[in-house]
Short mmCIF file of C-alpha atoms and ligand atoms in Angstrom, two decimals:
data_model
loop_
_atom_site.label_atom_id
_atom_site.label_comp_id
_atom_site.label_asym_id
_atom_site.label_seq_id
_atom_site.Cartn_x
_atom_site.Cartn_y
_atom_site.Cartn_z
CA MET A 26 24.40 8.75 -8.79
CA GLU A 27 25.98 9.11 -12.32
CA HIS A 28 22.79 8.13 -14.06
CA PRO A 29 19.72 9.58 -12.16
CA LEU A 30 16.51 7.75 -11.89
CA TYR A 31 13.69 8.46 -14.34
CA ILE A 32 10.12 7.52 -13.87
CA TYR A 33 7.07 8.04 -16.02
CA ASN A 34 4.81 10.53 -14.74
CA THR A 35 1.19 10.05 -15.85
CA LEU A 36 0.40 13.60 -15.04
CA SER A 37 3.07 15.22 -17.37
CA ARG A 38 2.75 12.15 -19.83
CA LYS A 39 6.36 11.87 -20.15
CA LYS A 40 9.53 10.25 -18.14
CA GLU A 41 10.94 12.80 -15.57
CA GLN A 42 13.85 12.80 -13.59
CA PHE A 43 13.20 11.79 -10.15
CA VAL A 44 14.00 14.46 -7.42
CA PRO A 45 12.42 14.06 -4.01
CA LEU A 46 10.90 17.38 -2.55
CA HIS A 47 12.75 16.87 0.73
CA GLU A 48 15.78 14.55 0.01
CA PRO A 49 16.68 12.27 1.46
CA HIS A 50 13.01 11.61 2.48
CA VAL A 51 10.66 10.22 -0.16
CA GLY A 52 6.75 9.94 0.54
CA MET A 53 5.15 7.46 -1.49
CA TYR A 54 1.31 6.51 -1.40
CA VAL A 55 -0.21 3.51 -3.14
CA CYS A 56 -3.84 2.70 -3.34
CA GLY A 57 -4.23 -0.84 -1.43
CA PRO A 58 -6.71 -3.43 -1.63
CA THR A 59 -10.73 -3.05 -0.87
CA VAL A 60 -10.92 -5.81 1.59
CA TYR A 61 -13.77 -7.94 0.13
CA GLY A 62 -12.64 -11.36 -1.29
CA ASP A 63 -9.33 -13.02 -1.56
CA ALA A 64 -6.61 -11.43 -3.15
CA HIS A 65 -6.34 -12.08 -6.90
CA LEU A 66 -3.63 -11.27 -9.66
CA GLY A 67 -5.26 -7.85 -10.14
CA HIS A 68 -3.66 -7.18 -6.27
CA ALA A 69 -0.42 -9.01 -7.20
CA ARG A 70 0.67 -6.48 -9.97
CA PRO A 71 0.64 -3.17 -8.25
CA ALA A 72 1.85 -4.52 -5.09
CA ILE A 73 4.92 -5.99 -6.89
CA THR A 74 5.57 -2.91 -8.96
CA PHE A 75 5.55 -0.54 -6.17
CA ASP A 76 7.71 -3.08 -4.03
CA LEU A 77 10.27 -2.97 -6.85
CA LEU A 78 10.11 0.75 -6.62
CA PHE A 79 10.30 0.91 -2.68
CA ARG A 80 13.21 -1.52 -2.62
CA TYR A 81 15.08 0.43 -5.38
CA LEU A 82 14.66 3.77 -3.70
CA LYS A 83 15.74 2.37 -0.38
CA HIS A 84 18.67 0.76 -2.19
CA LEU A 85 19.58 4.37 -3.75
CA GLY A 86 19.66 5.61 -0.10
CA TYR A 87 16.46 7.26 0.16
CA LYS A 88 14.47 7.27 3.29
CA VAL A 89 11.13 6.01 1.93
CA ARG A 90 7.80 6.27 3.89
CA TYR A 91 5.56 4.16 2.04
CA VAL A 92 1.81 4.28 2.82
CA ARG A 93 -0.61 1.72 1.58
CA ASN A 94 -4.12 1.86 2.58
CA ILE A 95 -6.60 -0.80 2.94
CA THR A 96 -10.30 0.20 1.99
CA ASP A 97 -12.66 -1.19 4.17
CA VAL A 98 -15.35 1.24 3.90
CA GLY A 99 -16.88 3.94 1.41
CA HIS A 100 -15.85 2.11 -1.72
CA LEU A 101 -19.23 1.90 -3.27
CA GLU A 102 -18.67 -1.65 -4.28
CA HIS A 103 -22.55 -2.57 -3.60
CA ASP A 104 -24.30 -5.76 -3.84
CA ALA A 105 -26.11 -5.86 -7.24
CA ASP A 106 -29.58 -6.94 -5.47
CA SER A 107 -29.62 -5.18 -2.29
CA GLY A 108 -27.45 -2.25 -2.97
CA GLU A 109 -25.88 -2.90 0.31
CA ASP A 110 -22.15 -2.64 1.07
CA LYS A 111 -20.72 -6.10 0.61
CA ILE A 112 -18.89 -5.97 3.91
CA ALA A 113 -21.86 -4.78 5.76
CA LYS A 114 -23.99 -7.51 4.13
CA LYS A 115 -21.67 -10.51 4.95
CA ALA A 116 -21.51 -9.06 8.33
CA ARG A 117 -25.41 -8.70 8.62
CA LEU A 118 -25.83 -12.23 7.20
CA GLU A 119 -23.06 -13.99 9.49
CA GLN A 120 -23.64 -11.67 12.55
CA LEU A 121 -20.06 -10.67 12.67
CA GLU A 122 -18.70 -7.15 13.15
CA PRO A 123 -17.91 -5.70 9.80
CA MET A 124 -14.15 -5.37 11.08
CA GLU A 125 -14.45 -9.11 11.69
CA VAL A 126 -15.00 -9.54 7.82
CA ALA A 127 -12.46 -6.90 7.05
CA GLN A 128 -9.79 -8.49 9.17
CA TYR A 129 -10.40 -11.80 7.85
CA TYR A 130 -9.44 -10.63 4.34
CA ILE A 131 -6.71 -8.20 5.44
CA ASN A 132 -4.89 -11.24 7.12
CA ARG A 133 -5.43 -13.37 4.09
CA TYR A 134 -4.14 -10.30 1.88
CA HIS A 135 -0.90 -10.12 4.13
CA HIS A 136 -0.62 -13.81 3.74
CA ALA A 137 -0.53 -13.55 0.03
CA MET A 138 1.79 -10.48 -0.04
CA GLU A 139 4.32 -12.19 2.22
CA ALA A 140 4.37 -15.26 -0.10
CA LEU A 141 5.02 -12.88 -3.09
CA ASN A 142 7.84 -11.51 -1.11
CA VAL A 143 6.09 -7.80 -0.84
CA LEU A 144 7.63 -5.84 1.73
CA PRO A 145 5.20 -4.61 4.20
CA PRO A 146 4.56 -0.79 3.70
CA SER A 147 5.74 1.80 6.34
CA ILE A 148 2.11 2.59 7.25
CA GLU A 149 -0.94 0.71 6.29
CA PRO A 150 -3.82 2.84 7.22
CA LEU A 151 -7.40 1.76 7.15
CA ALA A 152 -10.32 3.92 5.76
CA SER A 153 -12.40 3.37 8.70
CA GLY A 154 -9.80 4.38 11.05
CA HIS A 155 -9.52 7.82 9.36
CA ILE A 156 -13.43 9.12 9.41
CA ILE A 157 -12.16 12.31 11.24
CA GLU A 158 -9.86 13.28 8.78
CA GLN A 159 -12.27 12.64 5.93
CA ILE A 160 -14.81 14.66 7.45
CA GLU A 161 -12.42 17.48 8.01
CA LEU A 162 -11.26 17.03 4.14
CA VAL A 163 -15.11 17.53 3.31
CA LYS A 164 -15.56 20.45 5.66
CA GLN A 165 -12.60 22.35 3.90
CA ILE A 166 -14.02 21.40 0.38
CA LEU A 167 -17.49 22.89 1.50
CA ALA A 168 -15.92 26.04 2.88
CA HIS A 169 -14.02 26.76 -0.39
CA GLY A 170 -17.61 26.47 -2.18
CA TYR A 171 -16.71 23.32 -4.32
CA ALA A 172 -19.13 20.96 -2.82
CA TYR A 173 -22.62 21.21 -1.68
CA GLU A 174 -25.11 19.25 0.71
CA SER A 175 -28.00 17.48 -0.56
CA GLN A 176 -30.27 15.34 1.63
CA GLY A 177 -27.49 14.68 4.21
CA SER A 178 -25.10 13.67 1.51
CA VAL A 179 -22.23 15.93 0.37
CA TYR A 180 -21.41 16.08 -3.57
CA PHE A 181 -18.32 17.47 -5.10
CA ASP A 182 -19.10 20.29 -7.54
CA VAL A 183 -17.31 19.05 -10.66
CA GLU A 184 -18.79 21.75 -13.03
CA LYS A 185 -17.79 24.63 -10.62
CA TYR A 186 -14.46 23.34 -9.98
CA ASN A 187 -13.66 22.84 -13.62
CA LYS A 188 -14.47 26.44 -14.29
CA ASP A 189 -11.50 27.38 -11.77
CA HIS A 190 -9.37 24.39 -12.30
CA HIS A 191 -9.21 21.56 -14.71
CA TYR A 192 -10.96 18.47 -13.87
CA GLY A 193 -9.63 15.77 -16.32
CA ILE A 194 -6.11 16.89 -16.04
CA LEU A 195 -4.97 13.02 -15.13
CA SER A 196 -7.24 11.16 -17.46
CA GLY A 197 -7.32 13.72 -20.30
CA ARG A 198 -11.03 13.27 -20.15
CA ASN A 199 -13.35 16.38 -20.49
CA ILE A 200 -16.57 17.04 -18.84
CA ASP A 201 -18.92 17.26 -21.84
CA GLU A 202 -17.61 13.74 -22.93
CA MET A 203 -18.22 12.38 -19.32
CA LEU A 204 -21.83 14.03 -19.26
CA ASN A 205 -22.64 11.68 -22.10
CA THR A 206 -21.16 8.58 -20.59
CA THR A 207 -22.14 8.98 -17.12
CA ARG A 208 -24.62 6.20 -16.32
CA ALA A 209 -27.62 6.62 -14.06
CA LEU A 210 -26.82 5.84 -10.29
CA ASP A 211 -28.73 5.63 -7.00
CA GLY A 212 -29.30 8.70 -5.51
CA GLN A 213 -28.80 10.65 -8.81
CA GLU A 214 -31.56 12.96 -8.16
CA GLU A 215 -29.67 14.27 -5.09
CA LYS A 216 -27.00 15.49 -7.43
CA HIS A 217 -26.90 18.72 -9.33
CA ASN A 218 -25.02 16.88 -12.16
CA PRO A 219 -24.42 13.38 -12.92
CA VAL A 220 -20.79 13.90 -12.97
CA ASP A 221 -20.72 15.19 -9.31
CA PHE A 222 -19.15 12.36 -6.87
CA ALA A 223 -20.02 11.49 -3.38
CA LEU A 224 -17.64 12.95 -0.53
CA TRP A 225 -20.27 11.97 2.29
CA LYS A 226 -23.18 9.58 1.90
CA CYS A 227 -26.12 9.67 4.22
CA ALA A 228 -26.64 5.81 5.36
CA GLN A 229 -29.81 4.08 4.58
CA PRO A 230 -31.23 2.58 7.86
CA GLU A 231 -29.83 -1.03 7.07
CA HIS A 232 -26.28 0.44 6.54
CA ILE A 233 -24.48 -0.89 9.59
CA MET A 234 -21.03 1.06 8.89
CA ARG A 235 -22.03 4.36 9.70
CA TRP A 236 -20.30 7.24 11.54
CA PRO A 237 -21.74 10.70 13.02
CA SER A 238 -21.04 13.94 11.09
CA PRO A 239 -22.33 17.43 10.51
CA TRP A 240 -24.54 16.18 7.52
CA SER A 241 -25.91 13.02 8.56
CA ASP A 242 -25.06 9.47 10.08
CA GLY A 243 -23.22 8.15 7.20
CA PHE A 244 -20.03 7.00 5.73
CA PRO A 245 -17.26 8.93 3.51
CA GLY A 246 -17.19 8.62 -0.39
CA TRP A 247 -14.54 6.16 -1.47
CA HIS A 248 -12.14 8.84 -2.90
CA CYS A 249 -11.92 10.91 0.15
CA GLU A 250 -9.56 8.32 2.04
CA CYS A 251 -6.59 8.39 -0.07
CA THR A 252 -6.52 12.28 -0.10
CA ALA A 253 -7.05 12.44 3.71
CA MET A 254 -4.79 9.73 4.46
CA GLY A 255 -1.93 10.67 2.01
CA ARG A 256 -2.00 14.24 3.39
CA LYS A 257 -2.20 13.09 7.21
CA TYR A 258 0.98 10.77 6.82
CA LEU A 259 3.07 12.42 4.04
CA GLY A 260 2.02 15.97 4.20
CA ASN A 261 0.28 18.55 2.01
CA HIS A 262 2.99 17.89 -0.87
CA PHE A 263 4.60 14.51 -1.38
CA ASP A 264 6.55 12.68 -4.24
CA ILE A 265 4.89 9.58 -5.43
CA HIS A 266 0.98 8.43 -5.72
CA GLY A 267 0.64 5.15 -7.36
CA GLY A 268 -1.95 2.50 -8.34
CA GLY A 269 -3.28 0.52 -11.19
CA MET A 270 -3.99 2.18 -14.42
CA ASP A 271 -7.98 1.35 -13.73
CA LEU A 272 -7.75 3.98 -10.91
CA ILE A 273 -6.81 6.88 -13.06
CA PHE A 274 -10.45 7.76 -13.59
CA PRO A 275 -12.58 8.36 -11.37
CA HIS A 276 -10.54 7.64 -8.29
CA HIS A 277 -7.17 9.63 -8.76
CA GLU A 278 -8.81 12.36 -10.80
CA CYS A 279 -11.22 12.98 -8.06
CA GLU A 280 -8.30 12.88 -5.52
CA ILE A 281 -6.55 15.69 -7.50
CA ALA A 282 -9.68 17.61 -7.52
CA GLN A 283 -10.25 17.04 -3.71
CA ALA A 284 -6.65 18.26 -2.84
CA VAL A 285 -6.92 21.47 -5.17
CA ALA A 286 -10.49 22.05 -3.94
CA SER A 287 -9.32 21.83 -0.10
CA GLN A 288 -5.59 23.31 -0.05
CA GLY A 289 -5.27 25.30 -3.20
CA ASP A 290 -2.79 23.13 -4.92
CA GLU A 291 -1.96 19.54 -6.08
CA MET A 292 -0.55 17.16 -3.42
CA VAL A 293 1.22 14.82 -5.52
CA HIS A 294 4.60 15.27 -7.45
CA TYR A 295 4.71 12.19 -9.63
CA TRP A 296 1.74 10.08 -10.41
CA MET A 297 2.76 6.56 -11.48
CA HIS A 298 0.51 3.78 -12.92
CA ASN A 299 0.89 0.04 -13.51
CA ASN A 300 -0.84 -1.55 -16.55
CA MET A 301 -3.41 -4.21 -16.08
CA ILE A 302 -3.42 -8.00 -16.60
CA THR A 303 -5.39 -10.13 -18.89
CA ILE A 304 -5.83 -13.98 -18.61
CA ASN A 305 -5.50 -15.68 -21.94
CA GLY A 306 -6.26 -12.50 -23.65
CA GLN A 307 -9.32 -11.42 -21.75
CA LYS A 308 -10.15 -9.04 -19.08
CA MET A 309 -10.23 -10.71 -15.56
CA GLY A 310 -13.80 -10.75 -14.26
CA LYS A 311 -15.92 -12.95 -12.09
CA SER A 312 -18.69 -13.27 -14.89
CA LEU A 313 -15.97 -14.38 -17.34
CA GLY A 314 -14.96 -17.44 -14.97
CA ASN A 315 -11.48 -16.31 -15.10
CA PHE A 316 -11.16 -14.63 -11.82
CA ILE A 317 -8.09 -16.59 -10.39
CA THR A 318 -7.13 -15.54 -6.80
CA LEU A 319 -3.43 -15.98 -5.66
CA ASP A 320 -4.27 -19.00 -3.63
CA GLU A 321 -5.65 -20.80 -6.60
CA PHE A 322 -2.47 -20.10 -8.47
CA PHE A 323 -0.28 -21.30 -5.44
CA HIS A 324 -2.22 -24.70 -5.34
CA GLY A 325 -3.27 -24.97 -9.00
CA SER A 326 -6.98 -25.27 -7.69
CA HIS A 327 -8.74 -23.35 -10.74
CA LYS A 328 -10.00 -25.04 -13.57
CA LEU A 329 -8.10 -22.75 -16.05
CA LEU A 330 -4.75 -23.88 -14.32
CA THR A 331 -2.81 -26.86 -15.53
CA GLN A 332 -0.59 -26.94 -12.65
CA ALA A 333 0.07 -24.88 -9.18
CA TYR A 334 2.60 -21.93 -9.55
CA SER A 335 4.65 -20.83 -7.07
CA ALA A 336 4.40 -17.34 -5.55
CA MET A 337 8.06 -16.49 -7.08
CA THR A 338 6.96 -17.89 -10.51
CA ILE A 339 4.08 -15.24 -10.34
CA ARG A 340 6.56 -12.63 -9.14
CA PHE A 341 9.01 -13.34 -11.97
CA PHE A 342 6.51 -13.30 -14.66
CA ILE A 343 5.20 -9.85 -13.46
CA LEU A 344 8.65 -8.68 -13.53
CA GLN A 345 9.39 -9.89 -17.00
CA ALA A 346 7.25 -7.36 -18.35
CA HIS A 347 7.61 -3.37 -17.86
CA TYR A 348 5.11 -2.19 -15.25
CA ARG A 349 3.39 0.11 -17.94
CA SER A 350 2.82 -2.77 -20.49
CA THR A 351 -0.01 -5.15 -20.30
CA VAL A 352 0.89 -8.69 -18.95
CA ASP A 353 -1.06 -11.82 -20.13
CA PHE A 354 -1.44 -14.93 -17.89
CA SER A 355 -1.58 -18.17 -19.57
CA ASN A 356 -0.26 -21.68 -18.59
CA ASP A 357 2.37 -21.44 -21.32
CA ALA A 358 3.82 -18.11 -20.24
CA LEU A 359 3.61 -19.08 -16.69
CA GLN A 360 5.49 -22.39 -17.26
CA ALA A 361 8.31 -20.41 -19.31
CA SER A 362 8.68 -17.84 -16.42
CA GLU A 363 9.10 -20.97 -13.95
CA LYS A 364 11.89 -22.27 -16.18
CA GLY A 365 13.32 -18.87 -16.55
CA LEU A 366 13.36 -18.34 -12.72
CA SER A 367 15.11 -21.84 -12.12
CA ARG A 368 17.92 -21.11 -14.55
CA LEU A 369 18.56 -17.78 -12.86
CA MET A 370 18.69 -19.59 -9.40
CA ASP A 371 20.70 -22.50 -10.45
CA ALA A 372 23.11 -19.91 -12.02
CA TRP A 373 23.51 -18.33 -8.56
CA HIS A 374 23.98 -21.90 -6.87
CA HIS A 375 26.62 -22.43 -9.23
CA LEU A 376 28.07 -18.92 -8.82
CA GLU A 377 28.33 -19.27 -5.14
CA LYS A 378 30.62 -22.33 -5.45
CA LEU A 379 32.98 -21.23 -8.38
CA GLN A 380 36.47 -21.17 -7.68
CA PRO A 381 38.59 -18.06 -8.86
CA ALA A 382 41.35 -18.42 -11.75
CA ALA A 383 44.32 -16.43 -12.45
CA THR A 384 42.57 -14.31 -15.20
CA SER A 385 39.14 -13.72 -16.31
CA THR A 386 37.85 -14.66 -19.91
CA VAL A 387 34.42 -13.50 -19.61
CA GLU A 388 33.59 -9.77 -19.46
CA VAL A 389 31.80 -8.94 -16.21
CA LYS A 390 32.67 -5.30 -15.56
CA GLY A 391 29.75 -3.82 -17.33
CA LEU A 392 27.05 -5.91 -15.90
CA ARG A 393 26.37 -3.71 -12.73
CA GLU A 394 26.18 -0.38 -14.81
CA LYS A 395 23.90 -2.01 -17.15
CA CYS A 396 21.40 -3.35 -14.63
CA TYR A 397 21.52 0.26 -13.04
CA ALA A 398 20.98 1.70 -16.42
CA ALA A 399 17.62 -0.24 -17.02
CA MET A 400 16.40 0.10 -13.39
CA ASN A 401 16.88 3.85 -13.97
CA ASP A 402 15.00 3.99 -17.28
CA ASP A 403 11.57 3.91 -15.45
CA LEU A 404 12.00 0.49 -13.64
CA ASN A 405 12.93 -1.57 -16.62
CA SER A 406 12.71 -4.96 -14.96
CA PRO A 407 12.66 -7.21 -18.10
CA ILE A 408 15.98 -5.39 -19.18
CA VAL A 409 17.50 -6.06 -15.78
CA ILE A 410 16.37 -10.02 -16.21
CA SER A 411 17.90 -10.17 -19.72
CA HIS A 412 21.27 -8.89 -18.29
CA LEU A 413 20.98 -11.34 -15.58
CA PHE A 414 20.46 -14.46 -17.99
CA ASP A 415 23.53 -13.36 -20.11
CA ALA A 416 25.45 -13.26 -16.60
CA ALA A 417 23.84 -16.88 -16.18
CA ARG A 418 25.31 -18.11 -19.54
CA ALA A 419 28.74 -16.78 -18.59
CA ILE A 420 28.39 -18.33 -15.01
CA ASN A 421 27.57 -21.71 -16.87
CA SER A 422 30.36 -21.54 -18.98
CA VAL A 423 32.70 -21.06 -16.03
CA LYS A 424 31.14 -24.00 -14.52
CA ASP A 425 31.44 -26.38 -17.46
CA GLY A 426 35.15 -25.14 -17.69
CA LYS A 427 34.81 -23.25 -20.95
CA ALA A 428 35.73 -19.89 -19.42
CA THR A 429 37.49 -18.66 -16.29
CA LEU A 430 36.82 -15.87 -13.70
CA ALA A 431 39.38 -13.95 -11.65
CA ALA A 432 38.92 -13.55 -8.03
CA ASP A 433 37.87 -9.95 -8.17
CA ASP A 434 35.56 -10.64 -11.12
CA LEU A 435 33.97 -13.48 -9.43
CA LYS A 436 33.22 -11.36 -6.51
CA GLU A 437 31.72 -8.68 -8.64
CA LEU A 438 29.51 -11.34 -10.37
CA GLN A 439 28.37 -12.42 -6.91
CA ASP A 440 27.69 -9.06 -5.53
CA VAL A 441 25.91 -7.81 -8.72
CA PHE A 442 23.73 -10.83 -8.81
CA ARG A 443 22.66 -11.03 -5.29
CA LEU A 444 21.90 -7.16 -5.36
CA PHE A 445 19.70 -7.31 -8.28
CA LEU A 446 18.21 -10.75 -8.18
CA PHE A 447 17.27 -10.80 -4.48
CA ASP A 448 17.44 -7.27 -2.96
CA ILE A 449 16.15 -5.03 -5.88
CA LEU A 450 13.74 -7.63 -7.96
CA GLY A 451 12.69 -9.21 -4.63
CA LEU A 452 13.14 -12.87 -5.62
CA ALA A 453 13.91 -15.80 -3.71
CA ASP A 454 14.91 -19.36 -4.13
CA GLU A 455 11.74 -21.59 -3.27
CA THR A 456 13.23 -24.82 -3.87
CA THR A 457 16.15 -24.82 -1.45
CA GLY A 458 15.33 -21.80 0.76
CA ALA A 459 18.32 -19.82 -0.31
CA ALA A 460 16.91 -16.35 -0.68
CA GLY A 461 19.78 -13.95 -0.30
CA ASP A 462 18.44 -13.23 3.03
CA SER A 463 20.57 -14.24 5.81
CA SER A 464 18.29 -16.32 7.92
CA ARG A 465 17.31 -18.39 4.84
CA GLU A 466 20.91 -18.76 4.17
CA ALA A 467 21.80 -19.89 7.43
CA PHE A 468 18.93 -22.50 7.00
CA SER A 469 20.35 -23.53 3.79
CA LYS A 470 23.99 -24.01 5.05
CA ALA A 471 22.39 -26.22 8.05
CA VAL A 472 21.02 -28.46 5.92
CA ASP A 473 24.35 -28.60 3.73
CA LEU A 474 25.99 -29.39 6.91
CA LEU A 475 23.71 -32.28 7.84
CA LEU A 476 24.14 -33.74 4.56
CA SER A 477 27.97 -33.37 4.51
CA ILE A 478 27.90 -35.31 8.12
CA ARG A 479 25.73 -38.08 6.20
CA GLN A 480 28.31 -38.06 3.55
CA GLN A 481 31.02 -38.52 6.31
CA ALA A 482 28.97 -41.25 8.10
CA LYS A 483 28.48 -42.97 4.57
CA ALA A 484 32.32 -42.89 4.07
CA ASN A 485 32.79 -44.46 7.63
CA LYS A 486 29.94 -47.09 7.06
CA ASP A 487 28.14 -45.51 9.76
CA TRP A 488 24.89 -46.44 8.09
CA ALA A 489 22.83 -45.85 11.01
CA THR A 490 23.48 -42.32 11.29
CA SER A 491 23.35 -41.85 7.50
CA ASP A 492 20.10 -43.37 7.25
CA LYS A 493 18.88 -41.29 10.24
CA ILE A 494 19.84 -38.18 8.42
CA ARG A 495 18.16 -38.96 5.39
CA ASN A 496 14.78 -40.52 6.94
CA GLU A 497 14.39 -37.51 9.14
CA LEU A 498 15.08 -34.83 6.59
CA THR A 499 12.65 -36.57 4.13
CA ALA A 500 9.97 -37.05 7.01
CA MET A 501 10.21 -33.11 7.35
CA GLY A 502 9.68 -32.52 3.57
CA PHE A 503 13.06 -32.66 1.91
CA SER A 504 13.92 -34.67 -0.96
CA ILE A 505 17.45 -35.67 -1.23
CA LYS A 506 19.01 -36.98 -4.21
CA ASP A 507 22.57 -38.34 -4.11
CA THR A 508 25.07 -37.37 -6.68
CA LYS A 509 28.60 -38.08 -7.70
CA ASP A 510 30.07 -35.40 -5.32
CA GLY A 511 27.52 -35.56 -2.73
CA ALA A 512 23.83 -34.59 -2.43
CA GLU A 513 21.53 -32.34 -3.60
CA TRP A 514 18.21 -31.52 -1.67
CA LYS A 515 14.89 -29.63 -2.14
CA LEU A 516 12.44 -28.56 0.14
CA ASN A 517 9.03 -29.51 -1.06
CA LEU A 518 6.40 -27.14 0.89
ZN1 ZN B 30 -6.79 5.55 -3.51
#
């Protein structure tokens, strides 16, 4: 590669050239969802950010093993009243297996990710399926003297660790500051120090998600799963660990401490974090009434939404901001994205049909290089999109007869457009189904074929055939509009 890929490493606080530890293999771990409740915008951003990275690394020729976990136990997201794990509580109240509750939300999460055109990871491990590995991790940390047992629970000894290493290396926090800001927690009296975090928790009698361990029947602390599963599937040292910026502290800081305390050094080479999403300038939160799930966006069924927004509009909107910038959702901004995306898709459809001329009067040679340069600069998707908009303007002027493209330039433009719009940015055309992937394209061509048969039938005054094709396509959900040179169609799903 002429221009190497640079990514921002949260740990070194600068952009670094990406050099894999074991080229051509790349190991990448991203903290996935806690499966309680429907996927919302906060889930969409890291999923799309790291999908962009996954797609790009694969495009560059790397063999990527992408691990994205599912937190179904241990993340201490407790019910405010009972202090009970939310999955366990729902399971108890509705007489379900906890895994039934988790599976329900996992299925819904997968459905939303598919709609957003987020590729599935290579491995999607569940925390509850890796209790043995987490117990092993806790044992190693205890053996190295960086943890202690207290009333059946095990806590990480932050102060001791910080004497030998540096707790706060990722987040830039220092222990004294933390001592002043740590709130009183349940079970606080079991800890030597309020900054210590749980590696293993002894389960209360009503807690149904529990496993035997050397210390008690209980469950692992939240931070253990990512260290244990990252190591299991990617080895003691791997390339990339990602997640939202809200995970830098405490989650990722604790992961680093656990890795160093158990194996003597840090596991991760590049730490990457996407910025957060606000809604109309406010943080998202259940209490603020602006907690909009992806389903509500897709159906327009939330009081803050003036219309439904398609999954591709959401994806495009997120990609229009650099992943380290904040994104603010509003109806105006989403409507602008919807228009922008359809401008690019329209340009693509024109591009497929343009006829080559003898010479080119628009410059297309630099486009590919400019798009690569933007991607290589820490995945600068908004710049890639702005180059595609420039190209769309050129395509429109060729379509309108104000410019021409020679055959080789036309092909280059088609190749670059397809590569960046569909393969790398992962966008798809939802109105016609043509998405740059071969099955959708075949589908699109089949509909075009039917419409050309209808056109032929009309020319032959075979009204029965022409009406049959139109009526049956309409019944399937297509809308068909006759134009002077044939017909246009849309699939309304
Ligand atoms: Zn994690």
